[in-house]
Coordinates of C-alpha atoms in Angstrom, one line a residue:
E1241 CA 0.7 -0.1 0.1
G1242 CA 3.3 2.4 -0.3
G1243 CA 5.6 3.5 2.4
G1244 CA 7.7 0.1 2.2
K1245 CA 11.2 -0.7 0.9
I1246 CA 11.8 -2.0 -2.1
E1247 CA 15.0 -4.0 -2.7
V1248 CA 15.6 -5.5 -6.2
W1249 CA 18.3 -7.3 -8.0
R1250 CA 19.2 -8.6 -11.6
I1251 CA 20.1 -12.4 -12.2
N1252 CA 23.4 -12.6 -13.8
G1253 CA 24.9 -15.8 -14.3
S1254 CA 24.9 -17.9 -11.0
A1255 CA 24.9 -14.4 -8.4
K1256 CA 22.0 -11.8 -8.3
T1257 CA 23.4 -7.9 -8.7
P1258 CA 21.6 -5.0 -6.6
V1259 CA 19.8 -2.6 -8.7
P1260 CA 20.5 1.0 -7.9
G1261 CA 18.0 2.6 -6.6
D1262 CA 17.9 4.9 -9.5
D1263 CA 16.8 2.4 -11.7
I1264 CA 14.3 0.4 -9.5
G1265 CA 10.9 0.2 -11.3
K1266 CA 13.2 -0.6 -15.0
F1267 CA 12.7 -4.1 -16.4
Y1268 CA 14.3 -5.9 -19.4
S1269 CA 12.5 -8.7 -21.1
G1270 CA 15.7 -10.4 -22.0
D1271 CA 16.6 -10.7 -18.2
C1272 CA 15.5 -12.1 -14.9
Y1273 CA 14.5 -9.8 -11.2
I1274 CA 14.1 -10.5 -7.9
V1275 CA 12.2 -8.3 -6.1
L1276 CA 11.4 -8.0 -2.1
Y1277 CA 9.0 -5.6 -0.2
T1278 CA 9.0 -4.8 2.9
Y1279 CA 6.0 -3.3 5.0
H1280 CA 4.1 -3.0 7.5
C1281 CA 0.8 -4.5 8.3
N1282 CA -1.8 -4.0 10.9
D1283 CA 0.2 -4.9 14.8
R1284 CA 3.1 -7.2 13.3
K1285 CA 6.1 -6.2 12.6
E1286 CA 7.3 -6.8 9.2
D1287 CA 5.4 -8.5 6.5
Y1288 CA 7.2 -9.6 3.1
Y1289 CA 6.6 -9.6 -0.6
L1290 CA 9.1 -11.8 -2.5
C1291 CA 8.8 -12.9 -5.7
W1292 CA 10.8 -13.1 -9.4
W1293 CA 10.0 -12.0 -12.2
I1294 CA 10.7 -13.8 -15.7
G1295 CA 11.3 -11.6 -19.0
K1296 CA 10.1 -13.3 -21.9
D1297 CA 13.0 -13.4 -23.5
S1298 CA 14.9 -14.1 -20.4
V1299 CA 17.0 -17.5 -20.7
E1300 CA 16.4 -21.0 -18.4
E1301 CA 19.3 -21.0 -17.1
D1302 CA 18.5 -17.5 -15.6
Q1303 CA 14.9 -18.4 -14.9
N1304 CA 16.0 -21.3 -12.8
M1305 CA 18.8 -19.3 -11.3
A1306 CA 16.0 -16.7 -10.2
A1307 CA 13.8 -19.4 -8.6
K1308 CA 16.8 -21.1 -6.5
L1309 CA 17.7 -17.8 -5.0
A1310 CA 14.3 -16.5 -4.3
S1311 CA 13.5 -19.8 -1.9
T1312 CA 16.9 -19.2 -0.3
M1313 CA 16.4 -15.8 0.6
C1314 CA 12.4 -16.5 1.2
N1315 CA 14.1 -19.8 3.7
S1316 CA 16.0 -17.0 5.1
L1317 CA 13.5 -15.3 6.4
K1318 CA 11.9 -17.9 7.9
A1319 CA 9.2 -18.9 5.2
R1320 CA 7.4 -15.7 6.0
P1321 CA 7.9 -13.9 3.0
V1322 CA 4.4 -14.6 0.4
L1323 CA 6.7 -16.1 -1.6
G1324 CA 5.7 -15.3 -5.8
R1325 CA 6.6 -16.0 -9.1
V1326 CA 5.7 -13.4 -11.9
Y1327 CA 6.1 -13.8 -15.7
Q1328 CA 6.4 -10.2 -18.0
G1329 CA 2.5 -9.3 -19.1
K1330 CA 1.2 -11.2 -16.3
E1331 CA 1.8 -8.9 -13.5
P1332 CA -0.5 -9.0 -10.4
P1333 CA -2.2 -5.5 -8.8
Q1334 CA 0.3 -5.8 -5.8
F1335 CA 3.3 -6.1 -8.5
V1336 CA 2.6 -3.4 -10.3
A1337 CA 1.8 -0.7 -7.2
I1338 CA 5.5 -1.3 -5.8
F1339 CA 6.9 0.7 -8.6
Q1340 CA 6.3 4.2 -9.6
P1341 CA 5.8 3.8 -12.5
M1342 CA 6.9 0.8 -13.9
L1343 CA 8.8 0.6 -17.3
V1344 CA 9.3 -2.8 -19.5
L1345 CA 12.5 -2.4 -21.7
K1346 CA 13.1 -4.7 -25.3
G1347 CA 16.8 -6.0 -24.7
G1348 CA 18.7 -7.6 -21.3
L1349 CA 21.6 -6.9 -19.4
S1350 CA 22.6 -10.2 -18.4
S1351 CA 25.6 -12.0 -19.8
G1352 CA 23.4 -15.4 -20.0
Y1353 CA 20.9 -13.3 -22.4
K1354 CA 24.3 -11.8 -24.5
S1355 CA 25.9 -15.0 -24.5
Y1356 CA 22.7 -16.2 -26.0
I1357 CA 22.1 -13.7 -28.6
A1358 CA 25.2 -13.9 -30.2
D1359 CA 25.1 -17.3 -30.3
K1360 CA 22.1 -17.3 -32.2
G1361 CA 23.3 -14.2 -34.5
L1362 CA 20.6 -11.9 -33.2
N1363 CA 20.7 -8.1 -33.2
D1364 CA 20.7 -6.8 -29.8
E1365 CA 18.0 -4.6 -29.6
T1366 CA 18.7 -3.6 -25.5
Y1367 CA 17.0 0.1 -25.0
T1368 CA 19.6 2.4 -24.6
A1369 CA 19.6 6.1 -24.1
D1370 CA 20.4 7.5 -27.9
S1371 CA 18.2 4.7 -30.3
V1372 CA 14.9 5.2 -31.4
A1373 CA 12.4 3.9 -28.7
L1374 CA 8.8 3.3 -28.8
I1375 CA 7.1 3.2 -25.1
R1376 CA 3.5 2.5 -24.7
L1377 CA 1.5 3.4 -21.9
S1378 CA -1.9 2.0 -20.7
G1379 CA -3.5 1.5 -16.8
T1380 CA -5.4 3.9 -15.2
S1381 CA -5.0 3.4 -12.0
V1382 CA -1.5 3.0 -9.7
H1383 CA -2.4 -1.0 -9.7
N1384 CA -2.4 -1.2 -13.2
N1385 CA -0.4 1.4 -15.0
K1386 CA 2.6 0.2 -16.9
A1387 CA 4.9 1.6 -19.4
V1388 CA 6.2 -1.6 -22.1
Q1389 CA 8.7 -0.7 -24.9
V1390 CA 7.1 -2.1 -28.4
D1391 CA 8.6 -2.0 -32.1
A1392 CA 9.2 1.8 -33.0
V1393 CA 6.9 1.6 -35.6
A1394 CA 3.4 3.7 -36.3
T1395 CA 1.5 0.3 -36.5
S1396 CA 2.1 0.5 -33.0
L1397 CA 0.2 3.2 -31.9
N1398 CA -3.3 3.0 -30.6
S1399 CA -5.8 5.7 -30.0
N1400 CA -6.9 4.7 -26.6
E1401 CA -3.8 4.8 -25.4
C1402 CA -0.7 7.4 -25.3
F1403 CA 3.0 6.6 -26.1
L1404 CA 6.4 8.1 -26.1
L1405 CA 9.3 8.6 -28.7
Q1406 CA 12.7 8.9 -28.0
S1407 CA 14.8 9.9 -31.0
G1408 CA 18.2 10.9 -30.3
S1409 CA 17.8 13.8 -27.7
S1410 CA 14.1 14.5 -28.5
V1411 CA 11.3 13.1 -26.6
F1412 CA 8.0 13.0 -27.8
S1413 CA 4.1 12.8 -25.4
W1414 CA 2.0 11.3 -28.3
H1415 CA -2.2 11.6 -26.6
G1416 CA -4.5 9.1 -28.8
N1417 CA -7.7 11.0 -29.1
Q1418 CA -9.6 8.3 -26.7
S1419 CA -6.6 8.0 -24.0
T1420 CA -7.8 9.2 -20.5
Y1421 CA -6.0 12.0 -18.4
E1422 CA -4.5 9.4 -16.1
Q1423 CA -2.7 7.8 -18.9
Q1424 CA -1.7 11.4 -20.2
Q1425 CA 0.1 11.7 -16.8
L1426 CA 1.6 8.7 -16.5
A1427 CA 3.3 9.8 -19.8
A1428 CA 5.2 12.3 -18.1
K1429 CA 5.8 10.5 -15.1
V1430 CA 7.8 8.0 -17.5
A1431 CA 9.2 10.7 -19.7
E1432 CA 10.8 11.6 -16.4
F1433 CA 11.7 8.7 -15.0
L1434 CA 13.4 7.8 -18.3
K1435 CA 15.7 10.6 -19.1
P1436 CA 15.5 12.9 -15.6
G1437 CA 15.0 16.9 -17.0
V1438 CA 14.4 16.5 -20.5
T1439 CA 11.5 18.8 -22.3
V1440 CA 8.7 17.1 -23.2
K1441 CA 7.3 17.9 -26.6
H1442 CA 3.5 17.3 -26.7
A1443 CA 1.8 15.4 -29.6
K1444 CA -1.8 15.0 -29.6
E1445 CA -3.3 12.8 -32.4
G1446 CA -3.9 14.2 -35.8
T1447 CA -1.4 17.1 -35.3
E1448 CA 1.9 15.0 -35.4
S1449 CA 5.0 16.7 -36.9
S1450 CA 7.2 15.1 -39.8
T1451 CA 9.6 14.7 -37.7
F1452 CA 7.9 12.2 -35.2
W1453 CA 6.5 10.6 -38.2
F1454 CA 10.2 9.8 -39.8
A1455 CA 11.8 8.5 -36.3
L1456 CA 8.6 6.0 -36.7
G1457 CA 10.1 5.3 -40.7
G1458 CA 6.9 7.2 -41.9
K1459 CA 3.0 8.0 -41.4
Q1460 CA 1.2 4.1 -41.1
S1461 CA -2.7 3.4 -40.2
Y1462 CA -2.9 2.0 -36.8
T1463 CA -5.8 0.6 -35.0
S1464 CA -8.5 2.3 -32.7
K1465 CA -9.8 -0.9 -31.0
K1466 CA -9.7 -1.3 -27.2
I1467 CA -7.6 -4.1 -26.1
A1468 CA -10.1 -6.8 -24.2
S1469 CA -9.8 -7.1 -20.1
E1470 CA -9.9 -10.3 -18.6
V1471 CA -13.2 -11.2 -17.3
A1472 CA -13.6 -11.6 -13.8
R1473 CA -14.3 -15.8 -12.6
D1474 CA -15.8 -16.8 -8.8
P1475 CA -12.2 -18.3 -7.4
H1476 CA -12.0 -22.3 -7.0
L1477 CA -10.3 -24.1 -3.6
F1478 CA -9.2 -27.1 -4.1
A1479 CA -7.7 -30.0 -2.4
Y1480 CA -5.1 -32.4 -4.5
S1481 CA -3.4 -35.8 -3.8
F1482 CA -1.2 -38.3 -6.3
N1483 CA -2.9 -41.1 -7.0
K1484 CA -0.4 -44.0 -8.2
G1485 CA 2.0 -41.1 -9.1
K1486 CA -1.3 -39.3 -11.2
F1487 CA -2.1 -35.7 -10.1
E1488 CA -5.9 -35.2 -8.9
I1489 CA -7.8 -32.5 -7.5
E1490 CA -10.9 -32.2 -5.5
E1491 CA -13.0 -28.7 -5.2
I1492 CA -14.3 -27.5 -2.1
Y1493 CA -17.7 -26.3 -2.5
N1494 CA -18.5 -22.8 -0.8
F1495 CA -15.2 -22.6 0.9
S1496 CA -14.4 -20.6 4.0
Q1497 CA -11.7 -19.9 6.2
D1498 CA -12.4 -22.5 8.4
D1499 CA -11.9 -25.3 5.3
L1500 CA -8.3 -24.0 6.1
L1501 CA -6.8 -26.7 8.0
T1502 CA -3.5 -26.3 9.4
E1503 CA -2.7 -29.5 7.9
D1504 CA -3.3 -29.3 4.4
V1505 CA -1.6 -27.7 1.5
L1506 CA -4.6 -26.3 -0.1
L1507 CA -5.0 -24.5 -3.7
L1508 CA -7.0 -21.2 -4.6
D1509 CA -7.4 -20.6 -8.4
T1510 CA -9.1 -16.8 -8.6
H1511 CA -8.2 -17.1 -12.3
A1512 CA -5.9 -14.4 -12.5
E1513 CA -3.3 -16.0 -10.0
V1514 CA -3.1 -19.3 -8.8
F1515 CA -2.2 -19.6 -4.8
V1516 CA -0.4 -22.7 -2.7
W1517 CA -1.4 -22.5 1.0
V1518 CA 0.8 -24.4 3.2
G1519 CA -0.5 -25.0 6.6
Q1520 CA 1.7 -25.2 9.2
S1521 CA 1.0 -28.5 10.4
S1522 CA 1.2 -30.3 7.0
D1523 CA 3.8 -32.7 6.0
P1524 CA 7.2 -31.0 5.4
K1525 CA 7.5 -33.3 2.0
E1526 CA 4.4 -31.9 0.6
K1527 CA 5.8 -27.9 2.3
Q1528 CA 8.8 -28.3 0.5
S1529 CA 7.4 -29.4 -2.9
S1530 CA 4.0 -27.0 -2.7
F1531 CA 5.4 -24.9 -5.8
E1532 CA 6.4 -27.7 -8.0
V1533 CA 2.3 -28.8 -6.8
G1534 CA 1.2 -25.6 -8.2
Q1535 CA 3.0 -26.0 -11.2
K1536 CA 1.2 -29.7 -12.0
Y1537 CA -2.2 -27.5 -11.1
I1538 CA -1.8 -24.5 -13.6
E1539 CA -0.6 -27.2 -16.6
M1540 CA -3.8 -29.0 -15.7
A1541 CA -6.2 -25.9 -15.7
A1542 CA -4.0 -24.6 -18.5
S1543 CA -4.8 -27.4 -20.7
L1544 CA -8.0 -28.3 -19.6
E1545 CA -9.7 -24.7 -18.5
G1546 CA -7.9 -22.2 -20.6
L1547 CA -6.1 -21.0 -17.5
S1548 CA -3.0 -18.9 -18.8
P1549 CA 0.6 -21.2 -18.3
H1550 CA 1.8 -17.5 -16.9
V1551 CA -0.6 -16.7 -14.7
P1552 CA 1.4 -15.7 -11.2
L1553 CA 2.1 -18.4 -8.9
Y1554 CA 2.5 -17.7 -4.9
K1555 CA 3.1 -20.1 -2.2
V1556 CA 1.3 -18.2 1.0
M1557 CA 1.8 -19.9 4.6
E1558 CA -0.5 -20.2 7.1
G1559 CA -0.3 -17.3 9.8
N1560 CA 1.1 -14.9 7.1
E1561 CA -1.7 -14.3 4.7
P1562 CA -2.0 -11.4 2.8
C1563 CA -4.2 -8.9 1.9
F1564 CA -4.7 -10.0 -1.9
F1565 CA -5.4 -13.8 -0.6
T1566 CA -7.9 -13.1 2.8
T1567 CA -10.0 -11.2 0.2
F1568 CA -11.3 -14.4 -1.0
F1569 CA -12.5 -15.1 2.2
S1570 CA -14.6 -13.9 5.1
W1571 CA -11.1 -13.3 7.0
D1572 CA -11.6 -13.5 10.9
P1573 CA -7.9 -12.5 11.8
A1574 CA -8.5 -14.0 15.4
K1575 CA -8.7 -17.8 13.5
A1576 CA -5.5 -16.7 11.6
I1577 CA -3.7 -15.8 14.8
A1578 CA -4.5 -19.2 17.0
H1579 CA -1.5 -21.8 17.1
G1580 CA -2.1 -25.4 17.8
N1581 CA -3.5 -28.1 15.1
S1582 CA -7.0 -28.0 14.0
F1583 CA -8.6 -29.6 16.9
Q1584 CA -6.6 -27.6 19.0
K1585 CA -7.9 -24.0 17.6
K1586 CA -11.3 -25.2 17.4
V1587 CA -11.1 -26.2 21.1
M1588 CA -10.0 -22.4 22.0
L1589 CA -12.3 -21.6 20.1
L1590 CA -15.4 -23.2 21.6
F1591 CA -13.3 -23.3 25.5
G1592 CA -11.0 -20.4 25.4
V1593 CA -7.3 -20.2 25.6
G1594 CA -6.8 -21.9 28.9
H1595 CA -8.6 -25.3 28.5
A1596 CA -6.7 -25.7 25.1
S1597 CA -3.2 -25.0 27.1
E1598 CA -4.3 -27.2 29.4
N1599 CA -4.8 -30.0 26.9
Q1600 CA -1.9 -28.9 24.8
Q1601 CA 0.7 -31.6 25.7
R1602 CA -2.2 -34.5 25.7
F1603 CA -2.4 -33.6 21.8
N1604 CA 1.3 -33.2 21.3
G1605 CA 2.7 -36.6 19.8
T1606 CA -0.4 -38.6 18.3
N1607 CA 0.0 -40.9 15.5
Q1608 CA -1.7 -40.7 12.2
G1609 CA -4.9 -42.3 13.6
G1610 CA -5.2 -39.7 16.7
A1611 CA -5.0 -37.0 13.9
T1612 CA -7.5 -38.2 11.7
Q1613 CA -9.8 -38.4 15.4
R1614 CA -9.7 -35.4 16.3
A1615 CA -11.0 -34.4 12.3
S1616 CA -14.0 -37.0 13.1
A1617 CA -14.8 -34.8 15.8
L1618 CA -14.6 -31.5 14.0
A1619 CA -16.7 -32.8 11.4
A1620 CA -19.0 -33.8 14.2
L1621 CA -18.8 -30.4 15.9
N1622 CA -19.4 -29.1 13.1
S1623 CA -22.4 -30.8 11.8
A1624 CA -24.3 -29.8 15.4
F1625 CA -23.7 -26.5 15.5
S1626 CA -24.1 -25.5 11.7
S1627 CA -27.1 -27.9 11.8
S1628 CA -29.0 -25.6 14.8
S1629 CA -27.6 -22.1 12.6
P1630 CA -30.2 -20.7 10.2
A1631 CA -27.8 -19.2 8.6
K1632 CA -26.5 -22.6 7.3
S1633 CA -28.5 -25.8 5.7
S1634 CA -27.3 -29.1 6.0
S1635 CA -28.1 -32.3 3.4
A1636 CA -27.9 -34.5 6.5
P1637 CA -31.6 -34.8 7.6
R1638 CA -32.3 -33.9 10.8
S1639 CA -33.9 -36.6 13.9
A1640 CA -37.1 -35.4 15.0
G1641 CA -37.9 -34.2 18.0
K1642 CA -33.9 -33.8 18.8
S1643 CA -33.1 -30.2 20.1
P1644 CA -30.1 -28.0 19.5
G1645 CA -29.2 -28.6 22.4
S1646 CA -29.1 -32.3 22.5
Q1647 CA -27.2 -32.4 19.2
R1648 CA -24.4 -29.9 20.5
A1649 CA -24.2 -32.2 24.0
A1650 CA -23.8 -35.2 21.1
A1651 CA -21.2 -33.2 19.3
I1652 CA -19.6 -33.0 22.2
A1653 CA -19.4 -37.0 23.5
A1654 CA -17.7 -37.4 20.0
L1655 CA -15.3 -35.3 21.0
S1656 CA -14.8 -36.5 24.3
S1657 CA -14.6 -39.8 22.6
A1658 CA -12.2 -38.5 20.2
L1659 CA -10.3 -36.8 23.3
S1660 CA -9.7 -40.3 25.1
A1661 CA -8.9 -42.1 22.0
E1662 CA -5.5 -39.6 21.7
K1663 CA -4.3 -41.8 24.7
K1664 CA -5.2 -45.4 22.8
Q1665 CA -2.7 -46.3 19.8
P1666 CA -4.1 -47.8 17.1
P1667 CA -4.0 -52.3 17.0
E1668 CA -0.8 -53.1 15.3
G1669 CA -2.2 -53.3 11.2
G1670 CA -5.3 -52.1 11.7
S1671 CA -6.0 -49.2 9.3
P1672 CA -6.7 -45.7 10.0
L1673 CA -9.8 -43.5 9.9
R1674 CA -9.6 -40.9 7.1
L1675 CA -11.7 -37.8 6.5
S1676 CA -14.4 -37.5 4.3
R1677 CA -14.0 -33.7 3.6
T1678 CA -18.3 -32.9 2.9
S1679 CA -17.9 -29.6 4.9
S1680 CA -15.6 -26.9 6.0
V1681 CA -15.8 -26.7 10.1
D1682 CA -17.6 -24.0 11.0
A1683 CA -16.9 -20.8 13.9
I1684 CA -19.0 -21.9 17.3
A1685 CA -21.7 -18.7 17.3
P1686 CA -20.9 -16.8 20.0
G1687 CA -24.5 -18.3 22.0
N1688 CA -23.5 -21.7 21.3
E1689 CA -21.3 -21.9 24.0
V1690 CA -21.0 -24.8 26.2
S1691 CA -19.5 -26.0 29.3
T1692 CA -17.1 -28.1 29.6
A1693 CA -19.3 -29.8 32.3
E1694 CA -21.6 -31.2 29.3
I1695 CA -19.2 -33.6 28.4
E1696 CA -19.9 -35.8 31.5
D1697 CA -22.8 -35.1 31.5
S1698 CA -23.2 -35.9 27.6
K1699 CA -24.8 -40.1 27.5
E1700 CA -26.5 -39.5 23.9
V1701 CA -23.4 -41.8 22.3
P1702 CA -25.7 -43.3 19.8
E1703 CA -26.6 -40.1 18.1
R1704 CA -22.6 -39.4 17.2
K1705 CA -23.6 -41.8 14.5
E1706 CA -25.9 -39.8 12.8
I1707 CA -23.6 -37.0 12.5
E1708 CA -20.0 -38.7 13.0
T1709 CA -18.9 -38.9 8.2
V1710 CA -15.7 -41.4 9.2
E1711 CA -15.1 -44.1 7.1
P1712 CA -12.4 -46.7 6.5
A1713 CA -9.5 -45.5 4.3
E1714 CA -8.2 -48.2 1.7
T1715 CA -4.9 -49.8 2.2
D1716 CA -3.9 -50.5 -1.2
G1717 CA -3.1 -46.8 -1.8
E1718 CA -6.4 -46.2 -3.7
D1719 CA -8.0 -42.9 -3.6
V1720 CA -10.6 -42.9 -1.5
G1721 CA -13.2 -40.8 -2.8
P1722 CA -16.6 -39.2 -2.1
K1723 CA -19.3 -42.2 -1.5
P1724 CA -22.7 -42.4 -2.8
E1725 CA -25.6 -41.9 -0.8
P1726 CA -27.4 -45.7 0.4
E1727 CA -30.6 -45.3 -2.0
Q1728 CA -27.9 -44.3 -4.9
D1729 CA -27.2 -47.3 -7.4
E1730 CA -23.4 -47.3 -8.7
T1731 CA -24.2 -45.3 -11.4
G1732 CA -25.4 -42.3 -9.0
N1733 CA -28.7 -43.4 -9.5
D1734 CA -32.0 -43.6 -7.1
S1735 CA -34.1 -46.6 -8.0
S1736 CA -37.1 -44.4 -7.0
Q1737 CA -36.1 -41.1 -8.6
T1738 CA -38.4 -39.6 -10.4
T1739 CA -36.4 -38.4 -14.2
F1740 CA -36.7 -34.8 -15.8
S1741 CA -35.9 -33.3 -19.7
Y1742 CA -32.9 -32.1 -19.5
E1743 CA -34.8 -28.6 -21.3
R1744 CA -36.1 -28.5 -17.7
L1745 CA -32.4 -29.4 -16.1
K1746 CA -30.3 -27.0 -17.4
A1747 CA -28.8 -24.3 -14.9
K1748 CA -30.0 -21.6 -17.5
S1749 CA -34.0 -23.2 -18.2
E1750 CA -36.8 -21.2 -19.0
N1751 CA -39.2 -23.6 -17.1
P1752 CA -36.5 -25.1 -14.7
V1753 CA -37.4 -27.9 -12.5
T1754 CA -37.6 -27.2 -8.6
G1755 CA -37.3 -29.3 -5.5
I1756 CA -34.2 -31.2 -6.8
D1757 CA -30.4 -31.2 -6.1
L1758 CA -29.2 -28.5 -8.2
K1759 CA -26.0 -29.4 -7.6
R1760 CA -26.7 -33.0 -8.9
R1761 CA -28.5 -31.7 -12.0
E1762 CA -27.6 -34.3 -14.3
A1763 CA -28.9 -37.3 -11.9
Y1764 CA -32.6 -36.4 -12.7
L1765 CA -31.4 -36.9 -16.7
S1766 CA -32.8 -40.4 -18.0
D1767 CA -30.7 -42.6 -19.0
E1768 CA -30.9 -42.5 -22.7
E1769 CA -31.3 -38.4 -22.6
F1770 CA -28.3 -38.6 -20.0
E1771 CA -26.0 -40.7 -23.0
S1772 CA -27.3 -38.0 -25.4
V1773 CA -26.2 -35.1 -24.0
L1774 CA -23.1 -35.7 -22.0
E1775 CA -22.1 -38.2 -24.2
M1776 CA -21.2 -41.4 -22.3
T1777 CA -23.1 -43.4 -19.8
K1778 CA -24.2 -42.8 -15.8
E1779 CA -21.4 -45.4 -15.2
A1780 CA -19.0 -44.0 -17.1
F1781 CA -19.3 -40.8 -15.9
Y1782 CA -19.3 -41.7 -12.2
K1783 CA -15.8 -43.0 -11.9
L1784 CA -14.4 -40.0 -13.2
P1785 CA -12.5 -37.4 -10.9
K1786 CA -15.6 -34.9 -9.6
W1787 CA -13.3 -32.1 -10.4
K1788 CA -13.9 -33.9 -13.9
Q1789 CA -17.3 -34.4 -14.0
D1790 CA -18.1 -30.5 -13.3
I1791 CA -16.5 -29.9 -16.5
H1792 CA -18.4 -32.0 -18.1
K1793 CA -21.3 -30.4 -16.7
K1794 CA -20.6 -27.0 -17.3
K1795 CA -19.9 -27.5 -20.9
V1796 CA -24.1 -29.2 -21.2
D1797 CA -25.3 -26.4 -18.4
L1798 CA -25.8 -28.8 -15.7
F1799 CA -23.7 -26.8 -13.2

């Protein structure tokens, strides 16, 4: 947000060279850079935004070295920084805002770039102060205004933008008839940044001098079309797994901050950026490979959903989430600063800090079975508390005559059982339990407090069967996917279910069906129409991963 400290290094061979203060903001397309922005946010001492920028003409050796050195810097700062990879032309708003102005020039200064063009016999187009250079100015705010050097020909002009033309000692500021005042102001700022103290000659579209056109190689026609901006899309949160070496993802729908469990590594795709969120208690190997996981996701989404392969990629550590990440959640800072595993955090919210501290030793050092039992208890708590809240709806039927109080008591009984189980080791050779991720763990509403005495008083243990969502894990490495409801057959069909026409089941139907599960529109198609619309049988469809099912449903407006 401004006021921070900016440090920039250019990659040169196996080292990084500091960029002088007066040149910070200048980037060459043949080079790679590391950017560290240190700033203060709220009451925290210091926050860090660390990323490496990859020029479109840079060599692979420089790109790899930039990634390596940036990761080393991140580790030296105890993994606190948000670590990002940014490609030229795909700079996110928070990156652009650091530099006022940001200027991308042709060519490169690194030894790797110079060697590359020499080996290939290419002309060195690197910008110099006395060369002919045309610079396009775009954007209307500090978060998107950039200056980029383009080919110095008249066809590069656009009536919607402003341009700077450098020719020897002269600098022209060309204003397109449809350019904005902000772009014209940016042109003046960039001219001063490029050549301090220079006298700028203004040329409004249609009033250009012959000297102006001569520098561009003669007057030619150019476009007046606006460059289309990318359409904003809804963000999506994913869990991932490797099934027999194959990368698979599962979407977490209607996600919230409570889905960010400290034991997990999750992917947030906003279409403009991809974040890999790393929980503090996640597996050390997953922490180390989190960037590779993000890259695997981008490659997959690029081929299936049209995501740009050069989309910015960030690694965000739990507890150091930046505002441009938390904006996609209804963020509660109190949850973010709570310490411990997911179970301990929930206990802290439920009983207070003192109770969580009292039980800290009991929770530490437990095996995997204990961890999943804690997850089971969290799911039980979520089911009971959200079922008594009108703001949330539950897909599970509620037992007749059961009050919210008794459901909460039953949930606490489940908690008590899980606490007791922490002290026991699973039988040798036994399979641990694995939690099906069917819902997020919601925060306990202020009106739902319970006392520790309720744990002892609660005897409604049988009701736990209604609220627990635990299923045995596969022992042969097979991925455990969501199980169909009991009344459905293996194709996802309900034998007693009414069918409807495709025209009525479509999301944009003019005569939509009511009273159905809108997340399973396809299930209400007849077998014949299902095969006609989705071009496969129901059995084949429901064997696909959930994310792939969703892609097929989106194509035929059943999502």
